[in-house]
PDB file of C-alpha atoms in Angstrom:
ATOM      1  CA  UNK A   1      53.175   2.401  27.662  1.00  0.00           C
ATOM      2  CA  UNK A   2      49.759   2.836  27.925  1.00  0.00           C
ATOM      3  CA  UNK A   3      49.231   6.632  26.938  1.00  0.00           C
ATOM      4  CA  UNK A   4      51.966   5.764  24.132  1.00  0.00           C
ATOM      5  CA  UNK A   5      49.401   3.714  22.837  1.00  0.00           C
ATOM      6  CA  UNK A   6      46.561   5.319  23.105  1.00  0.00           C
ATOM      7  CA  UNK A   7      47.646   7.898  21.004  1.00  0.00           C
ATOM      8  CA  UNK A   8      48.613   5.932  18.090  1.00  0.00           C
ATOM      9  CA  UNK A   9      45.093   4.270  18.339  1.00  0.00           C
ATOM     10  CA  UNK A  10      44.071   7.791  17.464  1.00  0.00           C
ATOM     11  CA  UNK A  11      46.137   8.856  15.318  1.00  0.00           C
ATOM     12  CA  UNK A  12      45.981   5.818  13.340  1.00  0.00           C
ATOM     13  CA  UNK A  13      41.686   6.224  13.631  1.00  0.00           C
ATOM     14  CA  UNK A  14      43.038   9.848  12.249  1.00  0.00           C
ATOM     15  CA  UNK A  15      44.614   8.627   9.666  1.00  0.00           C
ATOM     16  CA  UNK A  16      42.485   5.934   8.317  1.00  0.00           C
ATOM     17  CA  UNK A  17      39.972   8.998   8.522  1.00  0.00           C
ATOM     18  CA  UNK A  18      41.410  11.192   6.679  1.00  0.00           C
ATOM     19  CA  UNK A  19      42.824   8.799   3.679  1.00  0.00           C
ATOM     20  CA  UNK A  20      38.887   7.665   2.870  1.00  0.00           C
ATOM     21  CA  UNK A  21      38.150  10.870   2.578  1.00  0.00           C
ATOM     22  CA  UNK A  22      40.692  12.124   0.502  1.00  0.00           C
ATOM     23  CA  UNK A  23      40.130   8.460  -2.006  1.00  0.00           C
ATOM     24  CA  UNK A  24      36.748   9.408  -2.139  1.00  0.00           C
ATOM     25  CA  UNK A  25      35.872   5.733  -0.841  1.00  0.00           C
ATOM     26  CA  UNK A  26      32.185   6.298   1.631  1.00  0.00           C
ATOM     27  CA  UNK A  27      33.038   5.732   5.201  1.00  0.00           C
ATOM     28  CA  UNK A  28      29.867   3.267   6.437  1.00  0.00           C
ATOM     29  CA  UNK A  29      27.947   4.621   9.407  1.00  0.00           C
ATOM     30  CA  UNK A  30      28.562   3.737  12.657  1.00  0.00           C
ATOM     31  CA  UNK A  31      26.674   0.229  13.862  1.00  0.00           C
ATOM     32  CA  UNK A  32      25.043   2.474  16.912  1.00  0.00           C
ATOM     33  CA  UNK A  33      23.216   5.166  14.130  1.00  0.00           C
ATOM     34  CA  UNK A  34      22.570   2.021  12.137  1.00  0.00           C
ATOM     35  CA  UNK A  35      20.733   0.494  15.066  1.00  0.00           C
ATOM     36  CA  UNK A  36      19.020   3.437  15.776  1.00  0.00           C
ATOM     37  CA  UNK A  37      16.339   3.347  12.789  1.00  0.00           C
ATOM     38  CA  UNK A  38      15.091   0.042  14.530  1.00  0.00           C
ATOM     39  CA  UNK A  39      14.330   1.704  18.059  1.00  0.00           C
ATOM     40  CA  UNK A  40      11.113   2.724  19.693  1.00  0.00           C
ATOM     41  CA  UNK A  41       9.548   5.766  18.708  1.00  0.00           C
ATOM     42  CA  UNK A  42      12.647   6.873  16.142  1.00  0.00           C
ATOM     43  CA  UNK A  43      10.441   7.566  13.723  1.00  0.00           C
ATOM     44  CA  UNK A  44       8.752  11.452  13.369  1.00  0.00           C
ATOM     45  CA  UNK A  45       5.489   9.831  12.679  1.00  0.00           C
ATOM     46  CA  UNK A  46       3.242   9.377  16.501  1.00  0.00           C
ATOM     47  CA  UNK A  47      -0.651   8.757  15.859  1.00  0.00           C
ATOM     48  CA  UNK A  48      -3.095   9.669  17.828  1.00  0.00           C
ATOM     49  CA  UNK A  49      -3.500   6.830  20.221  1.00  0.00           C
ATOM     50  CA  UNK A  50      -2.396   6.817  23.660  1.00  0.00           C
ATOM     51  CA  UNK A  51       1.360   5.115  23.779  1.00  0.00           C
ATOM     52  CA  UNK A  52       1.795   1.639  25.807  1.00  0.00           C
ATOM     53  CA  UNK A  53      -1.689   1.945  26.846  1.00  0.00           C
ATOM     54  CA  UNK A  54      -2.319  -1.208  26.692  1.00  0.00           C
ATOM     55  CA  UNK A  55       1.226  -2.834  26.818  1.00  0.00           C
ATOM     56  CA  UNK A  56       4.561  -2.280  27.561  1.00  0.00           C
ATOM     57  CA  UNK A  57       6.026  -3.221  24.293  1.00  0.00           C
ATOM     58  CA  UNK A  58       3.693  -2.312  21.716  1.00  0.00           C
ATOM     59  CA  UNK A  59       3.358   0.929  21.281  1.00  0.00           C
ATOM     60  CA  UNK A  60       0.064   1.528  19.558  1.00  0.00           C
ATOM     61  CA  UNK A  61      -1.657  -1.053  20.399  1.00  0.00           C
ATOM     62  CA  UNK A  62      -5.077  -0.610  18.611  1.00  0.00           C
ATOM     63  CA  UNK A  63      -3.538   0.105  15.530  1.00  0.00           C
ATOM     64  CA  UNK A  64      -1.442  -2.467  15.775  1.00  0.00           C
ATOM     65  CA  UNK A  65      -3.869  -5.588  16.177  1.00  0.00           C
ATOM     66  CA  UNK A  66      -6.235  -3.320  13.503  1.00  0.00           C
ATOM     67  CA  UNK A  67      -3.677  -4.463  11.160  1.00  0.00           C
ATOM     68  CA  UNK A  68      -4.228  -8.503  11.343  1.00  0.00           C
ATOM     69  CA  UNK A  69      -7.541  -6.983   8.684  1.00  0.00           C
ATOM     70  CA  UNK A  70      -5.244  -7.750   6.373  1.00  0.00           C
ATOM     71  CA  UNK A  71      -4.175 -11.247   7.002  1.00  0.00           C
ATOM     72  CA  UNK A  72      -7.804 -12.092   7.053  1.00  0.00           C
ATOM     73  CA  UNK A  73      -8.874 -10.334   3.983  1.00  0.00           C
ATOM     74  CA  UNK A  74      -6.467 -11.072   1.702  1.00  0.00           C
ATOM     75  CA  UNK A  75      -6.197 -14.671   1.852  1.00  0.00           C
ATOM     76  CA  UNK A  76     -10.015 -14.496   0.334  1.00  0.00           C
ATOM     77  CA  UNK A  77      -8.913 -12.156  -2.414  1.00  0.00           C
ATOM     78  CA  UNK A  78      -6.234 -14.102  -3.513  1.00  0.00           C
ATOM     79  CA  UNK A  79      -8.746 -17.526  -3.673  1.00  0.00           C
ATOM     80  CA  UNK A  80     -11.730 -15.231  -5.128  1.00  0.00           C
ATOM     81  CA  UNK A  81      -9.729 -13.623  -7.769  1.00  0.00           C
ATOM     82  CA  UNK A  82      -8.428 -17.030  -8.536  1.00  0.00           C
ATOM     83  CA  UNK A  83      -9.992 -17.474 -12.023  1.00  0.00           C
ATOM     84  CA  UNK A  84      -9.342 -14.083 -13.656  1.00  0.00           C
ATOM     85  CA  UNK A  85      -6.204 -14.143 -12.620  1.00  0.00           C
ATOM     86  CA  UNK A  86      -5.795 -17.470 -14.304  1.00  0.00           C
ATOM     87  CA  UNK A  87      -6.715 -16.020 -17.509  1.00  0.00           C
ATOM     88  CA  UNK A  88      -5.687 -12.452 -17.210  1.00  0.00           C
ATOM     89  CA  UNK A  89      -1.862 -12.609 -15.843  1.00  0.00           C
ATOM     90  CA  UNK A  90      -1.138 -14.516 -12.420  1.00  0.00           C
ATOM     91  CA  UNK A  91       0.366 -11.703 -11.662  1.00  0.00           C
ATOM     92  CA  UNK A  92      -2.797  -9.912 -10.095  1.00  0.00           C
ATOM     93  CA  UNK A  93      -1.870 -12.151  -7.150  1.00  0.00           C
ATOM     94  CA  UNK A  94       1.139  -9.944  -6.472  1.00  0.00           C
ATOM     95  CA  UNK A  95      -1.699  -7.332  -5.341  1.00  0.00           C
ATOM     96  CA  UNK A  96      -3.115  -9.023  -2.795  1.00  0.00           C
ATOM     97  CA  UNK A  97       0.551 -11.121  -1.791  1.00  0.00           C
ATOM     98  CA  UNK A  98       1.840  -7.422  -0.728  1.00  0.00           C
ATOM     99  CA  UNK A  99      -1.021  -6.992   0.769  1.00  0.00           C
ATOM    100  CA  UNK A 100      -0.174  -9.066   3.336  1.00  0.00           C
ATOM    101  CA  UNK A 101       2.937  -7.148   3.457  1.00  0.00           C
ATOM    102  CA  UNK A 102       1.053  -3.872   4.148  1.00  0.00           C
ATOM    103  CA  UNK A 103      -0.472  -5.792   7.166  1.00  0.00           C
ATOM    104  CA  UNK A 104       3.021  -7.522   8.681  1.00  0.00           C
ATOM    105  CA  UNK A 105       4.738  -3.947   8.328  1.00  0.00           C
ATOM    106  CA  UNK A 106       1.950  -1.916   9.517  1.00  0.00           C
ATOM    107  CA  UNK A 107       1.761  -4.326  12.592  1.00  0.00           C
ATOM    108  CA  UNK A 108       5.856  -3.609  13.064  1.00  0.00           C
ATOM    109  CA  UNK A 109       5.205  -0.241  12.327  1.00  0.00           C
ATOM    110  CA  UNK A 110       2.616   0.861  15.012  1.00  0.00           C
ATOM    111  CA  UNK A 111       4.323  -1.649  17.534  1.00  0.00           C
ATOM    112  CA  UNK A 112       7.368  -0.119  17.442  1.00  0.00           C
ATOM    113  CA  UNK A 113       6.869   3.247  16.031  1.00  0.00           C
ATOM    114  CA  UNK A 114      10.285   2.726  14.169  1.00  0.00           C
ATOM    115  CA  UNK A 115      11.703   4.965  11.402  1.00  0.00           C
ATOM    116  CA  UNK A 116      12.461   1.470   9.916  1.00  0.00           C
ATOM    117  CA  UNK A 117       9.106   0.402  10.726  1.00  0.00           C
ATOM    118  CA  UNK A 118       7.861   3.329   9.179  1.00  0.00           C
ATOM    119  CA  UNK A 119       9.795   3.396   5.718  1.00  0.00           C
ATOM    120  CA  UNK A 120       8.239   0.000   5.662  1.00  0.00           C
ATOM    121  CA  UNK A 121       5.202   0.431   5.523  1.00  0.00           C
ATOM    122  CA  UNK A 122       4.572   3.503   3.779  1.00  0.00           C
ATOM    123  CA  UNK A 123       6.634   1.432   0.627  1.00  0.00           C
ATOM    124  CA  UNK A 124       5.038  -1.817   0.623  1.00  0.00           C
ATOM    125  CA  UNK A 125       2.088   0.765  -0.118  1.00  0.00           C
ATOM    126  CA  UNK A 126       3.846   2.104  -2.621  1.00  0.00           C
ATOM    127  CA  UNK A 127       4.740  -1.290  -3.950  1.00  0.00           C
ATOM    128  CA  UNK A 128       0.934  -2.571  -4.058  1.00  0.00           C
ATOM    129  CA  UNK A 129       0.306   0.916  -6.027  1.00  0.00           C
ATOM    130  CA  UNK A 130       3.464  -0.446  -7.994  1.00  0.00           C
ATOM    131  CA  UNK A 131       1.711  -3.370  -8.896  1.00  0.00           C
ATOM    132  CA  UNK A 132      -1.956  -2.348 -10.101  1.00  0.00           C
ATOM    133  CA  UNK A 133      -0.692   0.631 -12.478  1.00  0.00           C
ATOM    134  CA  UNK A 134       1.239  -1.991 -14.382  1.00  0.00           C
ATOM    135  CA  UNK A 135      -1.398  -4.742 -14.129  1.00  0.00           C
ATOM    136  CA  UNK A 136      -4.575  -2.562 -15.269  1.00  0.00           C
ATOM    137  CA  UNK A 137      -4.113   1.271 -16.422  1.00  0.00           C
ATOM    138  CA  UNK A 138      -6.261   1.384 -19.214  1.00  0.00           C
ATOM    139  CA  UNK A 139      -4.066   0.932 -22.694  1.00  0.00           C
ATOM    140  CA  UNK A 140      -5.598   3.720 -24.074  1.00  0.00           C
ATOM    141  CA  UNK A 141      -3.738   6.186 -21.478  1.00  0.00           C
ATOM    142  CA  UNK A 142      -0.698   5.202 -21.990  1.00  0.00           C
ATOM    143  CA  UNK A 143       1.951   7.970 -23.121  1.00  0.00           C
ATOM    144  CA  UNK A 144       2.673   8.292 -26.854  1.00  0.00           C
ATOM    145  CA  UNK A 145       5.992   6.967 -26.918  1.00  0.00           C
ATOM    146  CA  UNK A 146       4.531   3.197 -24.496  1.00  0.00           C
ATOM    147  CA  UNK A 147       3.317   1.145 -27.139  1.00  0.00           C
ATOM    148  CA  UNK A 148       2.501  -2.322 -24.869  1.00  0.00           C
ATOM    149  CA  UNK A 149       1.996  -2.821 -21.620  1.00  0.00           C
ATOM    150  CA  UNK A 150       5.526  -4.115 -21.002  1.00  0.00           C
ATOM    151  CA  UNK A 151       6.872  -0.969 -21.632  1.00  0.00           C
ATOM    152  CA  UNK A 152       4.401   0.539 -19.323  1.00  0.00           C
ATOM    153  CA  UNK A 153       5.589  -1.766 -16.621  1.00  0.00           C
ATOM    154  CA  UNK A 154       8.847  -1.356 -17.105  1.00  0.00           C
ATOM    155  CA  UNK A 155       8.915   2.722 -16.809  1.00  0.00           C
ATOM    156  CA  UNK A 156       6.109   2.173 -13.787  1.00  0.00           C
ATOM    157  CA  UNK A 157       9.615  -0.057 -12.230  1.00  0.00           C
ATOM    158  CA  UNK A 158      11.995   2.542 -12.812  1.00  0.00           C
ATOM    159  CA  UNK A 159       9.588   5.170 -10.991  1.00  0.00           C
ATOM    160  CA  UNK A 160       8.630   3.289  -8.512  1.00  0.00           C
ATOM    161  CA  UNK A 161      12.199   2.310  -7.592  1.00  0.00           C
ATOM    162  CA  UNK A 162      13.466   6.172  -7.953  1.00  0.00           C
ATOM    163  CA  UNK A 163      10.287   7.332  -5.682  1.00  0.00           C
ATOM    164  CA  UNK A 164      11.598   4.619  -3.061  1.00  0.00           C
ATOM    165  CA  UNK A 165      15.502   6.128  -2.705  1.00  0.00           C
ATOM    166  CA  UNK A 166      13.621   9.606  -2.417  1.00  0.00           C
ATOM    167  CA  UNK A 167      11.273   8.820  -0.102  1.00  0.00           C
ATOM    168  CA  UNK A 168      14.029   9.025   2.934  1.00  0.00           C
ATOM    169  CA  UNK A 169      15.073  11.979   1.589  1.00  0.00           C
ATOM    170  CA  UNK A 170      11.654  13.566   3.358  1.00  0.00           C
ATOM    171  CA  UNK A 171       9.738  10.484   5.082  1.00  0.00           C
ATOM    172  CA  UNK A 172       7.069  12.709   6.580  1.00  0.00           C
ATOM    173  CA  UNK A 173       6.134  13.814   3.677  1.00  0.00           C
ATOM    174  CA  UNK A 174       5.978  10.190   2.344  1.00  0.00           C
ATOM    175  CA  UNK A 175       2.090   9.457   3.013  1.00  0.00           C
ATOM    176  CA  UNK A 176       0.456  12.433   2.054  1.00  0.00           C
ATOM    177  CA  UNK A 177       2.271  11.306  -1.443  1.00  0.00           C
ATOM    178  CA  UNK A 178       0.823   8.169  -0.865  1.00  0.00           C
ATOM    179  CA  UNK A 179      -2.707   9.415  -0.812  1.00  0.00           C
ATOM    180  CA  UNK A 180      -2.180  11.574  -3.917  1.00  0.00           C
ATOM    181  CA  UNK A 181      -1.688   8.502  -5.754  1.00  0.00           C
ATOM    182  CA  UNK A 182      -5.328   7.744  -4.474  1.00  0.00           C
ATOM    183  CA  UNK A 183      -6.591  10.614  -6.149  1.00  0.00           C
ATOM    184  CA  UNK A 184      -4.866   9.729  -9.482  1.00  0.00           C
ATOM    185  CA  UNK A 185      -7.002   6.295  -9.328  1.00  0.00           C
ATOM    186  CA  UNK A 186     -10.153   8.238  -8.476  1.00  0.00           C
ATOM    187  CA  UNK A 187     -10.210  10.602 -11.992  1.00  0.00           C
ATOM    188  CA  UNK A 188      -8.950   7.253 -13.838  1.00  0.00           C
ATOM    189  CA  UNK A 189     -12.047   5.579 -12.503  1.00  0.00           C
ATOM    190  CA  UNK A 190     -14.274   8.385 -13.030  1.00  0.00           C
ATOM    191  CA  UNK A 191     -12.936   8.870 -16.759  1.00  0.00           C
ATOM    192  CA  UNK A 192     -13.592   4.503 -17.363  1.00  0.00           C
ATOM    193  CA  UNK A 193     -17.206   4.599 -15.980  1.00  0.00           C
ATOM    194  CA  UNK A 194     -18.642   7.837 -17.828  1.00  0.00           C
ATOM    195  CA  UNK A 195     -20.469   5.847 -20.273  1.00  0.00           C
ATOM    196  CA  UNK A 196     -20.816   2.951 -17.655  1.00  0.00           C
ATOM    197  CA  UNK A 197     -24.736   1.930 -17.443  1.00  0.00           C
ATOM    198  CA  UNK A 198     -24.704  -1.223 -15.730  1.00  0.00           C
ATOM    199  CA  UNK A 199     -26.386  -1.043 -12.149  1.00  0.00           C
ATOM    200  CA  UNK A 200     -23.707  -3.575 -10.495  1.00  0.00           C
ATOM    201  CA  UNK A 201     -20.695  -1.611 -12.028  1.00  0.00           C
ATOM    202  CA  UNK A 202     -21.664   1.305 -10.759  1.00  0.00           C
ATOM    203  CA  UNK A 203     -23.155   0.912  -7.404  1.00  0.00           C
ATOM    204  CA  UNK A 204     -19.544  -0.846  -6.504  1.00  0.00           C
ATOM    205  CA  UNK A 205     -18.077   1.814  -7.773  1.00  0.00           C
ATOM    206  CA  UNK A 206     -19.865   4.122  -5.554  1.00  0.00           C
ATOM    207  CA  UNK A 207     -19.216   1.326  -2.794  1.00  0.00           C
ATOM    208  CA  UNK A 208     -15.432   1.732  -3.618  1.00  0.00           C
ATOM    209  CA  UNK A 209     -15.419   5.316  -3.172  1.00  0.00           C
ATOM    210  CA  UNK A 210     -17.826   5.922  -0.140  1.00  0.00           C
ATOM    211  CA  UNK A 211     -15.310   3.583   1.753  1.00  0.00           C
ATOM    212  CA  UNK A 212     -12.549   5.116   1.121  1.00  0.00           C
ATOM    213  CA  UNK A 213     -13.943   8.948   1.450  1.00  0.00           C
ATOM    214  CA  UNK A 214     -14.456   7.222   5.190  1.00  0.00           C
ATOM    215  CA  UNK A 215     -11.561   5.401   5.561  1.00  0.00           C
ATOM    216  CA  UNK A 216      -9.268   8.543   4.229  1.00  0.00           C
ATOM    217  CA  UNK A 217     -11.884  10.979   6.415  1.00  0.00           C
ATOM    218  CA  UNK A 218     -10.371   8.499   9.694  1.00  0.00           C
ATOM    219  CA  UNK A 219      -6.713   8.955   9.073  1.00  0.00           C
ATOM    220  CA  UNK A 220      -7.243  12.272   8.330  1.00  0.00           C
ATOM    221  CA  UNK A 221      -9.183  13.641  11.621  1.00  0.00           C
ATOM    222  CA  UNK A 222      -6.485  10.834  13.431  1.00  0.00           C
ATOM    223  CA  UNK A 223      -3.522  13.285  12.021  1.00  0.00           C
ATOM    224  CA  UNK A 224      -5.085  16.807  12.504  1.00  0.00           C
ATOM    225  CA  UNK A 225      -7.948  16.518  15.391  1.00  0.00           C
ATOM    226  CA  UNK A 226      -6.244  14.639  18.105  1.00  0.00           C
ATOM    227  CA  UNK A 227      -6.943  17.275  20.450  1.00  0.00           C
ATOM    228  CA  UNK A 228     -10.540  16.715  20.035  1.00  0.00           C
ATOM    229  CA  UNK A 229     -10.946  12.763  19.730  1.00  0.00           C
ATOM    230  CA  UNK A 230      -8.409  13.364  23.066  1.00  0.00           C
ATOM    231  CA  UNK A 231     -11.023  14.829  24.613  1.00  0.00           C
ATOM    232  CA  UNK A 232     -13.454  12.388  23.388  1.00  0.00           C
ATOM    233  CA  UNK A 233     -11.364   9.468  25.259  1.00  0.00           C
ATOM    234  CA  UNK A 234     -11.798   8.038  21.147  1.00  0.00           C
ATOM    235  CA  UNK A 235      -8.363   8.138  19.799  1.00  0.00           C
ATOM    236  CA  UNK A 236      -8.670   4.797  17.320  1.00  0.00           C
ATOM    237  CA  UNK A 237      -9.358   6.489  14.376  1.00  0.00           C
ATOM    238  CA  UNK A 238      -5.991   5.075  12.540  1.00  0.00           C
ATOM    239  CA  UNK A 239      -7.088   1.706  13.285  1.00  0.00           C
ATOM    240  CA  UNK A 240     -10.347   2.161  11.584  1.00  0.00           C
ATOM    241  CA  UNK A 241      -8.615   3.195   8.538  1.00  0.00           C
ATOM    242  CA  UNK A 242      -6.892  -0.522   8.759  1.00  0.00           C
ATOM    243  CA  UNK A 243     -10.289  -1.825   8.205  1.00  0.00           C
ATOM    244  CA  UNK A 244     -11.513   0.653   6.130  1.00  0.00           C
ATOM    245  CA  UNK A 245      -8.580   0.925   3.665  1.00  0.00           C
ATOM    246  CA  UNK A 246      -8.369  -3.251   3.144  1.00  0.00           C
ATOM    247  CA  UNK A 247     -12.355  -3.639   2.414  1.00  0.00           C
ATOM    248  CA  UNK A 248     -12.118  -0.055  -0.424  1.00  0.00           C
ATOM    249  CA  UNK A 249      -8.909  -1.242  -1.707  1.00  0.00           C
ATOM    250  CA  UNK A 250     -11.083  -5.046  -1.828  1.00  0.00           C
ATOM    251  CA  UNK A 251     -14.121  -2.948  -4.008  1.00  0.00           C
ATOM    252  CA  UNK A 252     -12.206  -0.979  -5.821  1.00  0.00           C
ATOM    253  CA  UNK A 253      -9.287  -3.905  -6.944  1.00  0.00           C
ATOM    254  CA  UNK A 254     -12.055  -5.679  -8.118  1.00  0.00           C
ATOM    255  CA  UNK A 255     -13.987  -2.715  -9.724  1.00  0.00           C
ATOM    256  CA  UNK A 256     -10.238  -1.986 -12.035  1.00  0.00           C
ATOM    257  CA  UNK A 257     -10.088  -5.669 -12.414  1.00  0.00           C
ATOM    258  CA  UNK A 258     -13.366  -6.497 -14.291  1.00  0.00           C
ATOM    259  CA  UNK A 259     -13.150  -2.727 -15.825  1.00  0.00           C
ATOM    260  CA  UNK A 260     -10.104  -4.372 -17.156  1.00  0.00           C
ATOM    261  CA  UNK A 261     -11.426  -7.976 -17.912  1.00  0.00           C
ATOM    262  CA  UNK A 262     -13.982  -6.249 -20.090  1.00  0.00           C
ATOM    263  CA  UNK A 263     -10.991  -4.771 -21.764  1.00  0.00           C
ATOM    264  CA  UNK A 264      -8.883  -7.047 -22.631  1.00  0.00           C
ATOM    265  CA  UNK A 265     -10.580 -10.476 -21.921  1.00  0.00           C
ATOM    266  CA  UNK A 266     -13.881  -9.718 -22.976  1.00  0.00           C
ATOM    267  CA  UNK A 267     -14.446 -13.398 -23.997  1.00  0.00           C
ATOM    268  CA  UNK A 268     -14.762 -14.692 -20.714  1.00  0.00           C
ATOM    269  CA  UNK A 269     -17.472 -12.514 -20.336  1.00  0.00           C
ATOM    270  CA  UNK A 270     -16.882 -11.284 -16.916  1.00  0.00           C
ATOM    271  CA  UNK A 271     -19.489 -10.465 -14.607  1.00  0.00           C
ATOM    272  CA  UNK A 272     -19.343  -9.680 -10.799  1.00  0.00           C
ATOM    273  CA  UNK A 273     -20.612 -11.470  -8.015  1.00  0.00           C
ATOM    274  CA  UNK A 274     -20.224 -11.249  -3.590  1.00  0.00           C
ATOM    275  CA  UNK A 275     -19.328 -13.337  -1.496  1.00  0.00           C
ATOM    276  CA  UNK A 276     -20.542 -15.056   1.109  1.00  0.00           C
ATOM    277  CA  UNK A 277     -23.409 -14.548  -0.746  1.00  0.00           C
ATOM    278  CA  UNK A 278     -24.254 -13.408  -3.769  1.00  0.00           C
ATOM    279  CA  UNK A 279     -28.012 -12.277  -3.590  1.00  0.00           C
ATOM    280  CA  UNK A 280     -26.538 -10.179  -0.579  1.00  0.00           C
ATOM    281  CA  UNK A 281     -25.085  -7.628  -3.031  1.00  0.00           C
ATOM    282  CA  UNK A 282     -22.344  -6.967  -0.159  1.00  0.00           C
ATOM    283  CA  UNK A 283     -19.579  -8.615   1.281  1.00  0.00           C
ATOM    284  CA  UNK A 284     -16.131  -9.163  -0.795  1.00  0.00           C
ATOM    285  CA  UNK A 285     -16.436  -8.389  -4.342  1.00  0.00           C
ATOM    286  CA  UNK A 286     -14.635 -10.281  -7.013  1.00  0.00           C
ATOM    287  CA  UNK A 287     -15.192 -11.226 -10.892  1.00  0.00           C
ATOM    288  CA  UNK A 288     -16.678 -14.819 -12.438  1.00  0.00           C
ATOM    289  CA  UNK A 289     -15.646 -15.809 -15.909  1.00  0.00           C
ATOM    290  CA  UNK A 290     -19.131 -17.016 -17.524  1.00  0.00           C
ATOM    291  CA  UNK A 291     -17.300 -17.355 -20.935  1.00  0.00           C
ATOM    292  CA  UNK A 292     -15.748 -20.581 -21.894  1.00  0.00           C
ATOM    293  CA  UNK A 293     -14.846 -19.982 -24.849  1.00  0.00           C
ATOM    294  CA  UNK A 294     -12.892 -17.060 -26.813  1.00  0.00           C
ATOM    295  CA  UNK A 295     -16.302 -15.162 -28.575  1.00  0.00           C
ATOM    296  CA  UNK A 296     -14.227 -12.555 -28.167  1.00  0.00           C
ATOM    297  CA  UNK A 297     -17.294 -11.002 -27.711  1.00  0.00           C
ATOM    298  CA  UNK A 298     -17.408  -6.920 -27.125  1.00  0.00           C
ATOM    299  CA  UNK A 299     -19.224  -5.402 -24.538  1.00  0.00           C
TER     300      UNK A 299
END
């Protein structure tokens, strides 16, 4: 009797699978397969830091802890940029709100090295870039078929959604694709700053570029020079990348926002200052608006 019941169950399962196949209805992945993307070390990416060196529950301890820098810098930048955001567009705050999620997903990824952690980490960075492009890409560089920023933002949204879906095809290539966006941003900055003579703006530009170069050097060296750093027993360059890239983002986004303010809201008379003390010309840069009325004075 039990044998007949077993045969019936197997036949029933086979019949259901065949019915789904011929009807065109997709079969859902098993629970085990879905759960595997959350499993520890299910990602193909493994950074140079020794796994489980400081904790049996955290795969890459220093890389995980260094992600806390996102939670420190993001609220400060939200506060410092609020006057500019209130005058220009409150959507500016989305950049640093999303940076909090980048930090959260970065911690989760390095704590587990799971496939889901990797995708959340990389896709949150992609959406930060998308928001930045939508808000700050200069109007004069829009494609000829784009007439206003709203249409441009819709185009960026469509491209970002497609990129999000395609990122699952070859996940190991995602990080390299994201860094290519940074090269385009550097080129766009170069074009915008060719005729700039303001020393404070140029100093901020060189600081932004310098920080990015240091950050990407740490990322590349950790990824491809791991054996060298292991010999020196210094496998923390990816954690240093976290710290440098957050500061580079603060510098770079403030620079881009200042250039945007000079073009889009020139009546506000934007100026650059540094927190916590402006006299130091070092710290976190932000924008102050010195104009009190809409004089529409050209820069």
